[in-house]
mmCIF file of C-alpha atoms and ligand atoms in Angstrom:
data_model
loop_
_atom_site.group_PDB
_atom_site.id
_atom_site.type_symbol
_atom_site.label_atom_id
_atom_site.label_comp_id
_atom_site.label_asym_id
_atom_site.label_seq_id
_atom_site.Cartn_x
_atom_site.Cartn_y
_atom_site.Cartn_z
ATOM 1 C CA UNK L 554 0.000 0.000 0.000
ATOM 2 C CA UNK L 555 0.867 3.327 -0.614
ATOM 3 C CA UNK L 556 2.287 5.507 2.077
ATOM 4 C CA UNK L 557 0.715 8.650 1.239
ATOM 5 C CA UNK L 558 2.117 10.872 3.785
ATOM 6 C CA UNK L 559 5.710 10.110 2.244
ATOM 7 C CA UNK L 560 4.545 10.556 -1.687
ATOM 8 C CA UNK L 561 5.864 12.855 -3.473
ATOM 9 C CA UNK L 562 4.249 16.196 -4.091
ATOM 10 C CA UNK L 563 4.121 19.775 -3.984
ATOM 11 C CA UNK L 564 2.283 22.131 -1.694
ATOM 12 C CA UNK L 565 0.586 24.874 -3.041
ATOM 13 C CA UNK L 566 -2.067 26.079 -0.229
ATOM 14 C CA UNK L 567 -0.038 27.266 2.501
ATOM 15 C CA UNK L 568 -0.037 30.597 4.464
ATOM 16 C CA UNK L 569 3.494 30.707 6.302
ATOM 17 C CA UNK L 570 2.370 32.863 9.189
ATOM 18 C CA UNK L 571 -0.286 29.773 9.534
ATOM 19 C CA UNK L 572 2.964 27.554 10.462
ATOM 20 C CA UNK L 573 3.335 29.356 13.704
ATOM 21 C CA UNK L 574 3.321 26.636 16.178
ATOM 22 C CA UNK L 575 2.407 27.585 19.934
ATOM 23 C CA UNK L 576 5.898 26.701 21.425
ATOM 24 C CA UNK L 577 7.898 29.042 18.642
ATOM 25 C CA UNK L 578 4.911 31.604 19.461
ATOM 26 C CA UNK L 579 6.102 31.654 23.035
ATOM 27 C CA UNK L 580 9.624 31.749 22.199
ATOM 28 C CA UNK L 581 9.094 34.523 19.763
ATOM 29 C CA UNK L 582 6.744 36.339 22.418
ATOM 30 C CA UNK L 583 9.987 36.075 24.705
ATOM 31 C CA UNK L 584 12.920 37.135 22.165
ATOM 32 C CA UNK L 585 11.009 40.088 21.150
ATOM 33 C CA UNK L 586 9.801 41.132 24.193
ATOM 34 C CA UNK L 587 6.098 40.426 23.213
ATOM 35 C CA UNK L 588 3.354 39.790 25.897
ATOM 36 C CA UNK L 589 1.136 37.231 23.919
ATOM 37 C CA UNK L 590 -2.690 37.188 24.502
ATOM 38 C CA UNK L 591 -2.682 33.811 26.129
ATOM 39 C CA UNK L 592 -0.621 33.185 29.134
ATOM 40 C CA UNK L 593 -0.086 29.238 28.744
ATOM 41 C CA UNK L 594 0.355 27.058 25.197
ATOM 42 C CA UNK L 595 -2.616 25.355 27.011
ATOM 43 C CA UNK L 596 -4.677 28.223 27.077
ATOM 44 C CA UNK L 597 -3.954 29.379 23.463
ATOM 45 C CA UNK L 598 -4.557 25.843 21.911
ATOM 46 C CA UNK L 599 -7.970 25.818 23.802
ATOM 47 C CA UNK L 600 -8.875 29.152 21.512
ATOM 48 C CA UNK L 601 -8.503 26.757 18.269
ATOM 49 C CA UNK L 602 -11.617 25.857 18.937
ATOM 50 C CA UNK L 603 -12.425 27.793 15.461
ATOM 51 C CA UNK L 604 -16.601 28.109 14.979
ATOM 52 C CA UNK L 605 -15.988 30.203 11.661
ATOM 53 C CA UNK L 606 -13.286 31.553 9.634
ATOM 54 C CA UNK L 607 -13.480 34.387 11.176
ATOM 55 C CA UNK L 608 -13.072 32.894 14.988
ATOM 56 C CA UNK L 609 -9.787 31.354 12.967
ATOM 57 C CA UNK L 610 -8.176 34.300 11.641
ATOM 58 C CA UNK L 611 -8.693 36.521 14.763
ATOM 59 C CA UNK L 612 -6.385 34.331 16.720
ATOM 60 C CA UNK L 613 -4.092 33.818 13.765
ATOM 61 C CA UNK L 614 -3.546 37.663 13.434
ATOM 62 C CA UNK L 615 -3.146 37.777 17.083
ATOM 63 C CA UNK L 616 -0.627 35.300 16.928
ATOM 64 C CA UNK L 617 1.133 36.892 14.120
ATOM 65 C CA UNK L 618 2.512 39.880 16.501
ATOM 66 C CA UNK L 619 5.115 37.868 18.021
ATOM 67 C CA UNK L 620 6.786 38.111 14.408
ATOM 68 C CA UNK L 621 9.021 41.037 14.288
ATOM 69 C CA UNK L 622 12.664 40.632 12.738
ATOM 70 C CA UNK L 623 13.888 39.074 9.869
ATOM 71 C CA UNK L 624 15.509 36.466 12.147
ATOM 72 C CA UNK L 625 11.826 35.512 13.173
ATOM 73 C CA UNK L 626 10.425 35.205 9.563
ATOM 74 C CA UNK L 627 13.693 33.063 8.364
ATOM 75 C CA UNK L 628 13.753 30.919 11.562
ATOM 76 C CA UNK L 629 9.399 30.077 11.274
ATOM 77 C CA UNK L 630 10.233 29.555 7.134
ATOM 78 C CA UNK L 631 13.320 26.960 8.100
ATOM 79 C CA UNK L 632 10.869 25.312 10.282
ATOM 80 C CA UNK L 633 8.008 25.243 7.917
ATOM 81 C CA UNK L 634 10.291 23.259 5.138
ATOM 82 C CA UNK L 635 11.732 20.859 8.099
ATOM 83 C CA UNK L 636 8.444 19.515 8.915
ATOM 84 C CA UNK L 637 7.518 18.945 5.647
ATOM 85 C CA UNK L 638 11.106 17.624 4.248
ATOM 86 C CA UNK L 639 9.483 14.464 5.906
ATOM 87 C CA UNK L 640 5.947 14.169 4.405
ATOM 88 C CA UNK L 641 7.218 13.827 0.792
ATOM 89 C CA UNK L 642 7.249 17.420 -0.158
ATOM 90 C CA UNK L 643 9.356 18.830 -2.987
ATOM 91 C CA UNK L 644 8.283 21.878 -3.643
ATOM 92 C CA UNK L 645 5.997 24.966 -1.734
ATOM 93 C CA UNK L 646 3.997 28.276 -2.982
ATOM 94 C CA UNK L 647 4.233 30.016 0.578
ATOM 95 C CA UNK L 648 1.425 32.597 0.618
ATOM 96 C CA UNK L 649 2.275 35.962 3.035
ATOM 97 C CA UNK L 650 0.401 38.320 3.829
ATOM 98 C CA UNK L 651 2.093 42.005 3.754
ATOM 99 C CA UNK L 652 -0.536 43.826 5.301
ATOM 100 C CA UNK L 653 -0.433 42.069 8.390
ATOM 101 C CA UNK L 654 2.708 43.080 8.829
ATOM 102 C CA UNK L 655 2.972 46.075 7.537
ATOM 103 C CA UNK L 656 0.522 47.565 9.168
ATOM 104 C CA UNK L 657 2.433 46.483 12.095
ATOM 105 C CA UNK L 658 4.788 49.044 11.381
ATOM 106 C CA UNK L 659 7.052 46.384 9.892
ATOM 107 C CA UNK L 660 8.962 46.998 6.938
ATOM 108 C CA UNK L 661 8.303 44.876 3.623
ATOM 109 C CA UNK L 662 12.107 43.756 3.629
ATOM 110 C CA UNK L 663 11.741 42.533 7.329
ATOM 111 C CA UNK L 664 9.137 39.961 6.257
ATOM 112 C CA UNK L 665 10.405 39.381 2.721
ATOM 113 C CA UNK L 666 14.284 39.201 3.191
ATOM 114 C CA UNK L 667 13.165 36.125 6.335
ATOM 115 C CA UNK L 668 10.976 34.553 4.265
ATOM 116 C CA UNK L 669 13.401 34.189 1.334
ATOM 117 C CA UNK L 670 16.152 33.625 3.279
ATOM 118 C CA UNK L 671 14.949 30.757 5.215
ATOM 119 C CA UNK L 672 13.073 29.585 1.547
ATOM 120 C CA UNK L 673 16.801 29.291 0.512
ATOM 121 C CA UNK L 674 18.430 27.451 3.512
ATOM 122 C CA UNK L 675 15.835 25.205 2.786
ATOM 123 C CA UNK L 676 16.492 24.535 -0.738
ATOM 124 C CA UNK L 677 20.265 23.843 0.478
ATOM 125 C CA UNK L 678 19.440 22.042 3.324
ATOM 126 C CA UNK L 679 16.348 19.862 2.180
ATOM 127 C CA UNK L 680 16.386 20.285 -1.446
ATOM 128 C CA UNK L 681 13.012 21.724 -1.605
ATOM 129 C CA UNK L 682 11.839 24.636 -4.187
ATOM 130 C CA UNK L 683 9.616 26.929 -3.465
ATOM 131 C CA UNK L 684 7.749 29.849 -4.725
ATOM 132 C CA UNK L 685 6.417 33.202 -2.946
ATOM 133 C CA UNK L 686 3.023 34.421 -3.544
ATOM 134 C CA UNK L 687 1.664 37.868 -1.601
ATOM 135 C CA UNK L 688 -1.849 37.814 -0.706
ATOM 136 C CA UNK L 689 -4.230 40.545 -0.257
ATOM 137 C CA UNK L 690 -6.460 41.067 2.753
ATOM 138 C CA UNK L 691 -9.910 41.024 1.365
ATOM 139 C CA UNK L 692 -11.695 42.341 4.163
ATOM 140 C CA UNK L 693 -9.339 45.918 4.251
ATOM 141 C CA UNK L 694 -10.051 48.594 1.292
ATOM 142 C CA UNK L 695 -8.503 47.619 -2.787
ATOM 143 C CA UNK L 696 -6.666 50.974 -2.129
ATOM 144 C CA UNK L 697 -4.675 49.415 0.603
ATOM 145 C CA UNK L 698 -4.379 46.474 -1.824
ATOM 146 C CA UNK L 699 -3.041 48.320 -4.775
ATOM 147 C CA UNK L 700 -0.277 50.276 -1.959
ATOM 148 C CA UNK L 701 0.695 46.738 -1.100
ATOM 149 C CA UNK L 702 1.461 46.044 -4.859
ATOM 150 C CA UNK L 703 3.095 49.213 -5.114
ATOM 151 C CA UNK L 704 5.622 48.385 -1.717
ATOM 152 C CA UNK L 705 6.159 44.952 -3.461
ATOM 153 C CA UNK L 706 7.199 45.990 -6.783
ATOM 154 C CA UNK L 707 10.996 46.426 -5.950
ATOM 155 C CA UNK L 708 10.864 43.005 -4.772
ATOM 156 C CA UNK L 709 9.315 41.786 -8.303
ATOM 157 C CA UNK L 710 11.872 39.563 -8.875
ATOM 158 C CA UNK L 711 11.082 37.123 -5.835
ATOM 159 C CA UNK L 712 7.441 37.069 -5.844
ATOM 160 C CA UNK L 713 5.786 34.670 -8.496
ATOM 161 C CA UNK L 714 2.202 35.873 -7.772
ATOM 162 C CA UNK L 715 -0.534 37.888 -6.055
ATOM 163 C CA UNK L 716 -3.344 36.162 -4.125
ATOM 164 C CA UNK L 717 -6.212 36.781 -2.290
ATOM 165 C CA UNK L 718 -7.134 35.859 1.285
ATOM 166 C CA UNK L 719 -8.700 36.674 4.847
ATOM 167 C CA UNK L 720 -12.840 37.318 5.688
ATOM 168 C CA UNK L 721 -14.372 35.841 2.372
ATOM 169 C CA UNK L 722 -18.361 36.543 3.116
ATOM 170 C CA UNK L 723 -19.168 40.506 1.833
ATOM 171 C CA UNK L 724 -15.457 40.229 0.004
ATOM 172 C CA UNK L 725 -16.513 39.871 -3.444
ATOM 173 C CA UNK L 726 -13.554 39.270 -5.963
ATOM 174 C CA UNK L 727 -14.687 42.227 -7.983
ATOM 175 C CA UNK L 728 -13.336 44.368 -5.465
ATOM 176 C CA UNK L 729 -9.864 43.944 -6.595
ATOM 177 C CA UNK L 730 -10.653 44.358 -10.402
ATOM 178 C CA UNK L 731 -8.100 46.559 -10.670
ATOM 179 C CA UNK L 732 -5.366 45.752 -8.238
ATOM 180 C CA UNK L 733 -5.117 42.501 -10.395
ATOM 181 C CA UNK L 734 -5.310 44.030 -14.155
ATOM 182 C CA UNK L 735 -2.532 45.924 -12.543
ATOM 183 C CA UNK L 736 -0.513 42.918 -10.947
ATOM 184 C CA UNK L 737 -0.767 40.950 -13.991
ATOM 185 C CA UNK L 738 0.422 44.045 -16.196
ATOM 186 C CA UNK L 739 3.512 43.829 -13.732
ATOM 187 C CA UNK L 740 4.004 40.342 -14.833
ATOM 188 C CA UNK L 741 2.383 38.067 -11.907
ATOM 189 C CA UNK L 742 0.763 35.383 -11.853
ATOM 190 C CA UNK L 743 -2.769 35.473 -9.864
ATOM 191 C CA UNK L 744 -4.767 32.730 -7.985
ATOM 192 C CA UNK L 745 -7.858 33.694 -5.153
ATOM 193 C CA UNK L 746 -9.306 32.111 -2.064
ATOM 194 C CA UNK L 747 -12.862 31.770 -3.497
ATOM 195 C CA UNK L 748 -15.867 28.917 -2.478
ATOM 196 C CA UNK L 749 -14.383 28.436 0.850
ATOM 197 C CA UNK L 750 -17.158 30.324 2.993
ATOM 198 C CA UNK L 751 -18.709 32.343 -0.302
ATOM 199 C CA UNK L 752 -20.572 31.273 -2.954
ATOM 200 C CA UNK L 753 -19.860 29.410 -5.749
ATOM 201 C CA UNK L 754 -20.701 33.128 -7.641
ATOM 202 C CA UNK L 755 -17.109 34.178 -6.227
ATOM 203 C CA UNK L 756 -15.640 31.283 -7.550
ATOM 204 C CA UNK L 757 -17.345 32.806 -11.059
ATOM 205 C CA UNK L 758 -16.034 35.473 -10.352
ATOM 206 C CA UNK L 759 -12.203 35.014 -9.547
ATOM 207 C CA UNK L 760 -12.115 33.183 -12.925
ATOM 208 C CA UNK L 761 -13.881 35.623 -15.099
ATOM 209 C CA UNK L 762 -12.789 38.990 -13.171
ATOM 210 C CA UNK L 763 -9.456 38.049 -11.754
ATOM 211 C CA UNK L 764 -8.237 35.675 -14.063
ATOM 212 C CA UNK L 765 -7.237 33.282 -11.632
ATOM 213 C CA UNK L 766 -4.471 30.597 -12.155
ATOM 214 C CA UNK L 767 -5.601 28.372 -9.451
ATOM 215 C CA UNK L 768 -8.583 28.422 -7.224
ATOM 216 C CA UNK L 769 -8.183 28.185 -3.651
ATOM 217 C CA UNK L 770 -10.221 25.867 -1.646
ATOM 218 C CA UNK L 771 -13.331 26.089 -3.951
ATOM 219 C CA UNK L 772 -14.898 23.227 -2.657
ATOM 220 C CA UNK L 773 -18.277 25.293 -2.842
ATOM 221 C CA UNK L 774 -17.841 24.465 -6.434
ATOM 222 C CA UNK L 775 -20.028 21.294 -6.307
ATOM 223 C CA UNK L 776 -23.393 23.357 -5.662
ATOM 224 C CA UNK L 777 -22.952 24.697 -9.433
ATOM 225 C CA UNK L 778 -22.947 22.179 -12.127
ATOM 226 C CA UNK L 779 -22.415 25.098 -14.291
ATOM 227 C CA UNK L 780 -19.358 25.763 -12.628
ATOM 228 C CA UNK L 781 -17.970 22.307 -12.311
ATOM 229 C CA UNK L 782 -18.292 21.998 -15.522
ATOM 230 C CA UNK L 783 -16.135 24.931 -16.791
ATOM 231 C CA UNK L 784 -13.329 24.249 -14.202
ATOM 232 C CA UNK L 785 -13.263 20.617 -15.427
ATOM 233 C CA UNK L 786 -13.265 21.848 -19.116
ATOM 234 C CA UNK L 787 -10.554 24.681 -18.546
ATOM 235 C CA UNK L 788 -8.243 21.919 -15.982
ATOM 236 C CA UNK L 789 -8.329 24.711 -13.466
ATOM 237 C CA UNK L 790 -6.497 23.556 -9.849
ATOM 238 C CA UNK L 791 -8.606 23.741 -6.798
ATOM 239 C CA UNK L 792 -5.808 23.457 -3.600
ATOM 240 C CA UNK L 793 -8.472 21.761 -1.413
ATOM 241 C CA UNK L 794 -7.481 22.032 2.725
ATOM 242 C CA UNK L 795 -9.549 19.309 3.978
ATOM 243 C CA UNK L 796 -8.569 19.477 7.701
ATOM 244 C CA UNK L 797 -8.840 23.432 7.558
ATOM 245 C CA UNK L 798 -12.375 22.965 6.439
ATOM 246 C CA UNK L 799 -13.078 20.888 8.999
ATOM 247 C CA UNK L 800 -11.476 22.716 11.836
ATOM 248 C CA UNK L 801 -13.673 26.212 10.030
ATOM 249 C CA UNK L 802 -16.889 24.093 10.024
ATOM 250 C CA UNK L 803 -16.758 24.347 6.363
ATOM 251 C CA UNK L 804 -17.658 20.828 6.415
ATOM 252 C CA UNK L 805 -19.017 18.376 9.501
ATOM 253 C CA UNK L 806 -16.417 16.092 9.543
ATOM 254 C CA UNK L 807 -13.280 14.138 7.035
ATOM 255 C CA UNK L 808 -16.181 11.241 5.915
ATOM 256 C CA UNK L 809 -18.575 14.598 4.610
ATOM 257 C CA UNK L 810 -15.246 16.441 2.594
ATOM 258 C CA UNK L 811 -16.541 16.513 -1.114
ATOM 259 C CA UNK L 812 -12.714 15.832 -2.413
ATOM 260 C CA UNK L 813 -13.683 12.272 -3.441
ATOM 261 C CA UNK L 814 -16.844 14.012 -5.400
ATOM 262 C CA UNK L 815 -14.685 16.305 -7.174
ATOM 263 C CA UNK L 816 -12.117 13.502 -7.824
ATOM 264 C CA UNK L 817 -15.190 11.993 -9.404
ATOM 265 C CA UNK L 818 -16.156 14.871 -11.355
ATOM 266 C CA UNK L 819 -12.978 14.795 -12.849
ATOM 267 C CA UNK L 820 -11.726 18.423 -11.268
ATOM 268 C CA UNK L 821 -8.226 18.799 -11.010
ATOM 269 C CA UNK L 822 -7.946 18.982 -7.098
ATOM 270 C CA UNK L 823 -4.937 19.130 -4.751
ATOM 271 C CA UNK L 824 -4.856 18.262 -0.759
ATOM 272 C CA UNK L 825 -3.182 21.053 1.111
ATOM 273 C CA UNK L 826 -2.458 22.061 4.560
ATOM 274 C CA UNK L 827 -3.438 26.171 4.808
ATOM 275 C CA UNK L 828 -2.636 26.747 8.941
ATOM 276 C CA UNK L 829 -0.832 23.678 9.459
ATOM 277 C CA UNK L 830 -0.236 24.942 13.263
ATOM 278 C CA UNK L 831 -3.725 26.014 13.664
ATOM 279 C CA UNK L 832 -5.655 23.180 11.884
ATOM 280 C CA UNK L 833 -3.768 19.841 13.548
ATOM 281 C CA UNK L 834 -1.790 18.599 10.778
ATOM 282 C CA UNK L 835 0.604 19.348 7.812
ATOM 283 C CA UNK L 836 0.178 18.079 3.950
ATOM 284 C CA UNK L 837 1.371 14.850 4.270
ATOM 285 C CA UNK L 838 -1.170 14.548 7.642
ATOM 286 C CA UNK L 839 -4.033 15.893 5.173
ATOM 287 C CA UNK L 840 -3.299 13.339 2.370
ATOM 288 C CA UNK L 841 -3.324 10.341 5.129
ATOM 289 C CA UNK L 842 -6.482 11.523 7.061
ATOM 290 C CA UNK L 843 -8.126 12.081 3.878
ATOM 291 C CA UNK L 844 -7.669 9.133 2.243
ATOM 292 C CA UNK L 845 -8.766 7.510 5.449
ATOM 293 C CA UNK L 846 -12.184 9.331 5.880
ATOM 294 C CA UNK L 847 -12.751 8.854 1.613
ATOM 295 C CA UNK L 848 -11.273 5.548 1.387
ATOM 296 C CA UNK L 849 -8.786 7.342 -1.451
ATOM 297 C CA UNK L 850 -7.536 4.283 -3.607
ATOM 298 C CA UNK L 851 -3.792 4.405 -4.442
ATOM 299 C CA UNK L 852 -4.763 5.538 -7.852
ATOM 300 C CA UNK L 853 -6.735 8.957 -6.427
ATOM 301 C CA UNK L 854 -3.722 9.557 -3.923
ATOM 302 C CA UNK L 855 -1.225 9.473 -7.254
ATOM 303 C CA UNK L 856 -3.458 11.818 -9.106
ATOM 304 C CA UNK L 857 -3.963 14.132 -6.393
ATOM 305 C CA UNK L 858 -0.028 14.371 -6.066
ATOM 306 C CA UNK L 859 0.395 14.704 -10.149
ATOM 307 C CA UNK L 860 -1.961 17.588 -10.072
ATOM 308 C CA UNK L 861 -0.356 18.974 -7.515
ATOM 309 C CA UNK L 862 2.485 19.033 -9.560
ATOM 310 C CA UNK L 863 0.970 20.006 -12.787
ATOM 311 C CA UNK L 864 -0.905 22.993 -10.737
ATOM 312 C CA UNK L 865 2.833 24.473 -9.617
ATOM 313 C CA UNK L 866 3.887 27.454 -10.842
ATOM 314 C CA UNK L 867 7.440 25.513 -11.184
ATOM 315 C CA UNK L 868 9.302 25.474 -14.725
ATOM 316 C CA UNK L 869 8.869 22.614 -16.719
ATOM 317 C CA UNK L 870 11.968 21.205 -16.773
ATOM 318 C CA UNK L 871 11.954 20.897 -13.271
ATOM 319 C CA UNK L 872 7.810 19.949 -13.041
ATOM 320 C CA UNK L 873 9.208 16.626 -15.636
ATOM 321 C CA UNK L 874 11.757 15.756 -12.722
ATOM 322 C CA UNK L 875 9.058 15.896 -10.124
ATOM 323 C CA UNK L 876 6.751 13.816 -11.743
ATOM 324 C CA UNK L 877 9.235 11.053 -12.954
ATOM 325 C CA UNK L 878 10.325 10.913 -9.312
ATOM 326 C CA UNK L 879 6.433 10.602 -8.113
ATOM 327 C CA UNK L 880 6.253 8.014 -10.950
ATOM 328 C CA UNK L 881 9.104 5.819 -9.600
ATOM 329 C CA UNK L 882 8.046 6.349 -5.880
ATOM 330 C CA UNK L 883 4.397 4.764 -7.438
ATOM 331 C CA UNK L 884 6.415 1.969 -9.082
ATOM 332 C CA UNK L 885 8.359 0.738 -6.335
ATOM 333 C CA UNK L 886 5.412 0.918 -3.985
ATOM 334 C CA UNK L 887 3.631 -1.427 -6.651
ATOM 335 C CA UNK L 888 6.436 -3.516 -7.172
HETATM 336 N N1 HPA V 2081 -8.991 31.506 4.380
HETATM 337 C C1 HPA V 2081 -8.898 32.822 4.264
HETATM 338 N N2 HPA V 2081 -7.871 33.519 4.734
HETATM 339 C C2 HPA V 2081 -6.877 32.877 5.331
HETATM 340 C C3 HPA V 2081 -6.909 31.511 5.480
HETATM 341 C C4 HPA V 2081 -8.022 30.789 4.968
HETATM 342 O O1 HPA V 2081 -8.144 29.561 5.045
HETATM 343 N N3 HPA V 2081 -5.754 31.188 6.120
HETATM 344 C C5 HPA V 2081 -5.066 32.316 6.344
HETATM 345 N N4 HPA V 2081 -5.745 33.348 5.877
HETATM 346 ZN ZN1 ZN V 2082 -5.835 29.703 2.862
#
């Protein structure tokens, strides 16, 4: 049988400030002189009790201001790509989320220079690639969006795309028209949390308006035949989180995720982690769990971890390498 935590893929649903785990929180808290909201690790794991994503993301920005030098952002990165250099993962699109930060009074190289720095220890030390993409909070103004693109553009060169994230519900896509006709005029490539809490019409929308690469979560997808349709036709990724929509009550449990359904649609979907630190478990701990709940045969699992592959933003010479490797890993399981 296939040991699906250890195949072979690439992660492309991620949010590196979601990697926070409690114990580096506390250490971070201490380093920078930071009194953190919760006294104990016990008493901050008992507020990821999440009802909503909202009840998620107001503890996850709370968490985020223990994060304050470079240092921090290169040592949480390093420990990110650790984890995962043992749950078959060969390459990561980290999403970050500038205004966070900066309106923490951080500067953009603080964040960016850790993140890439630590991105690039980890390609030495684990041999994993890896991609940046900057997200935009949804829920502030698309002014405050389109400063964000403007802070990131002398940084051009190490961000591969723009994405959208944060309070989805009365956060239409079509606010940020024209912060992405912009982006992509700079050259990026763009991809939009859509159908996680919001309508399938957002998911219409990201596509049509925002001219989205990848969708992300859009498991509300499967209430729009419509819809399913065209993303099947088109091959357009969905990075499905399954425990994150269970922890955000997106869904009632693993046995009710629709990931099998949209396997059986034919939809290109990938299994991602999104808050590994916040949601109990990493990719490789999604993939198992999943495949548990669904009763994923070996064939779904290999699919899952090709699209993941074919869904990267990676070149191609290198996207051939990683899917001859996931080939071989398949063979010698079989063998
Ligand atoms: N949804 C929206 N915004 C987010 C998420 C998510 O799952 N994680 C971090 N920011
Ligand atoms: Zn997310």
């Amino acid at each position: 049988m296939l040991d699906s935590r250890a195949l072979p893929k690439a992660e492309l649903h991620l949010h590196i400030e979601g990697t926070l785990e409690p114990e580096m929180l506390f250490t971070l808290a201490e380093r920078n002189g930071v009194k953190p909201k919760y006294p104990t690790i016990e008493a901050l794991r008992k507020a990821y009790d999440f009802t909503d994503l909202q009840s998620f993301l107001d503890v996850y920005y709370e968490g985020m201001r223990v994060l304050r030098t470079t240092e921090d952002f290169r040592d949480l990165t390093i420990a990110y790509f650790e984890r995962v250099s043992t749950q078959g993962v060969r390459h990561a699109e980290l999403f970050f989320d500038p205004q966070a930060h900066l309106d923490r009074g951080l500067g953009f190289e603080t964040f960016l220079d850790g993140i890439w720095e630590g991105a690039r220890e980890a390609e030495r030390r684990f041999g994993i690639t890896s991609h940046l993409i900057m997200c935009f909070l949804r829920d502030l103004s698309a002014q405050s969006a389109m400063a964000t693109l403007d802070a990131a553009l002398p940084y051009r060169e190490r961000i591969v795309g723009v994405g959208l994230d944060s309070a989805e519900v009365g956060n239409p896509p079509t606010k940020f028209a024209t912060v992405f006709d912009r982006a992509r005029a700079e050259g990026f490539l763009t991809v939009a949390h859509a159908g996680e809490e919001g309508p399938p019409e957002f998911i219409w929308e990201a596509l049509d308006v925002l001219h989205v690469a990848r969708v992300d979560h859009g498991v509300r997808c499967i209430e729009d035949q419509q819809l399913v349709d065209r993303l099947r036709r088109q091959r357009v990724p969905l990075t499905v989180c399954p425990l994150s929509n269970v922890r955000l009550r997106v869904v009632p449990d693993l046995a009710h995720h629709p990931l099998k359904r949209m396997l059986d649609l034919g939809l290109v979907a990938t299994i991602n982690s999104d808050d590994p630190a916040y949601f109990g478990g990493y990719v490789g701990d999604n993939f198992f769990q999943t495949a548990a709940a669904l009763k994923l045969s070996d064939e779904e699992l290999v699919t899952v971890a090709r699209n993941s592959f074919e869904a990267s933003f990676i070149d191609d010479v290198s996207k051939r390498r990683y899917l001859k490797e996931l080939e071989s890993a398949t063979d010698a399981a079989r063998a």
